[in-house]
Amino acid sequence: MKGEAFRHWALVAANWAADYRTGLRDRPVRAGTKPGEIAAQLPRSAPEEAEPMVDIFADFERILVPGMTHWQHPRFFAYFPANASPASVIGEFLSSAMGAQCLLWQTSPAATELEMVALDWLRQAVGLPEGFSGVIQDSASSATLCAFLTMRERALGFTGNRTGLSGRPQLRVYTSSEVHTSIDRAAWFCGIGDDNLVRIPTHGPLRSMVPQALEAAIQADKAAGFVPAGVVACVGGTSTGAMDDVKAVVEVAHRHGLFVHVDAAWAGAAMVCPEFRSLWAGVEQADSIVLNPHKWLGVQFDCSAHFLRSADDHLATLAIHPEYLKTHAHDGIVNFSEWTIQLGRRFRALKLWFVLRAHGLEGLRQMIRNHVGWAQALAARIAAEPGFALASTPVLSLFSFRHDPGDGRDGDAHMLALLQAINDGGQLYLTPTRVDGRLAIRFQAGTMDATEADVDAAFHIIRDTACALS
Ligand SMILES: *Cc1c(COP(=O)(O)O)cnc(C)c1O
């Protein structure tokens, strides 16, 4: 496809996208298809001969779109948001149209320089002090893996990459029980291992790591011959929004010379609002911080911002030419492929820049304040309904609740039935979690197009569905 045909189909796609976005409310939020139903409608092998675009596009609409869950739907209250604001979709389209590889400065100088500028805008926007440098990772999982590799290399005197890990001392990383599974997987993949990921107990309504327990665990490990390597602090856990006291965690960790990585993948976006920054007080002392503009800030997946207080240890771990890169701050040249696991890199800063400009920080703040206000009001309303109770305290725009039909039925089974009935109705999409061993329904408001009326509708649907099941 070239020339005028490309223009034609790009315009068809643009029109389709605009209609899709304005018509989202008429679609069920979650796909209702059964496993295998979509694949069964597709040929088993690729066509030998080129097919007309008109057929491909028609099959996209007829076969695939009905099998999609609509993450941009204003009544998507499941998981965490994955906002793709129209401005970011346009940035992504342009990046895709140019199809540049942005691994080195010279392979696309504008991409590297915009990445530095846009991340520095974001650094200021979330209140991190000057001196932090940033890189766009594909996901928080990758940023966290890089942080674990850095912890490992620091603890081994930067010899692990060369000698491998066999026969080396057993390293330890500390975290709470509330962290995302990407922390477990980073511990597996970096060779530290699950058995050496030490879970520190939590306390209080925010389920924060107990600093005295962290101190005790480090001391006990040292006495037992282990080598502590780092701590991962949680700012906005996936299940209930757990928040560690970053300041206290950093104090303990740095006393022992340990590297601190902060996982703020979801909640970090809220720090564009100064009034929420007390939730991560002390973060300016952390060594590594990840937050995902691809969640709440409206930048189309993938765009994960990874900030480093000093990039030296990170580069000594990941860069294949460390001597050369040591000059990066002096000659102004950054080769971002040396900051990430992958070599190839798309021009992801473009969509971040489009979003920051098209919404302005004030637009993003207003969106986040709305979501937080609506979710907290909904939590209070649900808590006041007979039979309902909150399972976890609202944190920003996230809370979880339970319903008791009052007839002695098994709580977990009833919660699953309620969740299924709500989701099968197609008007809302919510997901479950386990809080203190029992199932609960999670609610988060975060979709860019959600309105107060959508959150109000959620209240009525949740209450009426529960009544109908009781
Ligand atoms: C979503 C999330 C992750 C994983 O993010 P990816 O970018 O999908 O890897 C990690 N931690 C927390 C707290 C999250 O909410």
mmCIF file with all atom_site columns, C-alpha atoms and ligand atoms in Angstrom, residues 80 139-141 180 182 236 238 263 265-266 292 294-295, ligand 1:
data_model
loop_
_atom_site.group_PDB
_atom_site.id
_atom_site.type_symbol
_atom_site.label_atom_id
_atom_site.label_alt_id
_atom_site.label_comp_id
_atom_site.label_asym_id
_atom_site.label_entity_id
_atom_site.label_seq_id
_atom_site.pdbx_PDB_ins_code
_atom_site.Cartn_x
_atom_site.Cartn_y
_atom_site.Cartn_z
_atom_site.occupancy
_atom_site.B_iso_or_equiv
_atom_site.pdbx_formal_charge
_atom_site.auth_seq_id
_atom_site.auth_comp_id
_atom_site.auth_asym_id
_atom_site.auth_atom_id
_atom_site.pdbx_PDB_model_num
ATOM   1  C CA . PHE A 1 80  ? -6.269 0.350  36.752 1.00 0.00 ? 80  PHE A CA 1
ATOM   2  C CA . SER A 1 139 ? 6.520  -0.922 31.276 1.00 0.00 ? 139 SER A CA 1
ATOM   3  C CA . ALA A 1 140 ? 6.918  -0.659 35.021 1.00 0.00 ? 140 ALA A CA 1
ATOM   4  C CA . SER A 1 141 ? 7.859  -4.343 34.997 1.00 0.00 ? 141 SER A CA 1
ATOM   5  C CA . HIS A 1 180 ? 2.663  -6.054 42.402 1.00 0.00 ? 180 HIS A CA 1
ATOM   6  C CA . SER A 1 182 ? 6.246  -7.569 38.750 1.00 0.00 ? 182 SER A CA 1
ATOM   7  C CA . GLY A 1 236 ? -0.173 2.533  45.535 1.00 0.00 ? 236 GLY A CA 1
ATOM   8  C CA . THR A 1 238 ? -2.586 -2.921 43.026 1.00 0.00 ? 238 THR A CA 1
ATOM   9  C CA . ASP A 1 263 ? 6.928  1.297  42.572 1.00 0.00 ? 263 ASP A CA 1
ATOM   10 C CA . ALA A 1 265 ? 3.238  2.695  38.663 1.00 0.00 ? 265 ALA A CA 1
ATOM   11 C CA . TRP A 1 266 ? -0.376 3.752  39.191 1.00 0.00 ? 266 TRP A CA 1
ATOM   12 C CA . ASN A 1 292 ? 3.278  4.947  34.398 1.00 0.00 ? 292 ASN A CA 1
ATOM   13 C CA . HIS A 1 294 ? 0.297  4.908  30.415 1.00 0.00 ? 294 HIS A CA 1
ATOM   14 C CA . LYS A 1 295 ? -2.070 4.320  33.280 1.00 0.00 ? 295 LYS A CA 1
HETATM 15 C C1 . LIG B 2 .   ? 0.285  -1.739 36.748 1.00 0.00 ? 1   LIG B C1 1
HETATM 16 C C2 . LIG B 2 .   ? 1.279  -1.892 37.820 1.00 0.00 ? 1   LIG B C2 1
HETATM 17 C C3 . LIG B 2 .   ? 2.504  -2.504 37.563 1.00 0.00 ? 1   LIG B C3 1
HETATM 18 C C4 . LIG B 2 .   ? 2.858  -3.106 36.231 1.00 0.00 ? 1   LIG B C4 1
HETATM 19 O O1 . LIG B 2 .   ? 2.888  -2.154 35.256 1.00 0.00 ? 1   LIG B O1 1
HETATM 20 P P1 . LIG B 2 .   ? 3.359  -2.500 33.748 1.00 0.00 ? 1   LIG B P1 1
HETATM 21 O O2 . LIG B 2 .   ? 3.706  -1.176 33.203 1.00 0.00 ? 1   LIG B O2 1
HETATM 22 O O3 . LIG B 2 .   ? 2.180  -3.136 33.107 1.00 0.00 ? 1   LIG B O3 1
HETATM 23 O O4 . LIG B 2 .   ? 4.504  -3.423 33.847 1.00 0.00 ? 1   LIG B O4 1
HETATM 24 C C5 . LIG B 2 .   ? 3.432  -2.566 38.589 1.00 0.00 ? 1   LIG B C5 1
HETATM 25 N N1 . LIG B 2 .   ? 3.156  -2.061 39.794 1.00 0.00 ? 1   LIG B N1 1
HETATM 26 C C6 . LIG B 2 .   ? 1.971  -1.480 40.092 1.00 0.00 ? 1   LIG B C6 1
HETATM 27 C C7 . LIG B 2 .   ? 1.736  -0.925 41.461 1.00 0.00 ? 1   LIG B C7 1
HETATM 28 C C8 . LIG B 2 .   ? 1.001  -1.381 39.102 1.00 0.00 ? 1   LIG B C8 1
HETATM 29 O O5 . LIG B 2 .   ? -0.155 -0.775 39.380 1.00 0.00 ? 1   LIG B O5 1
#
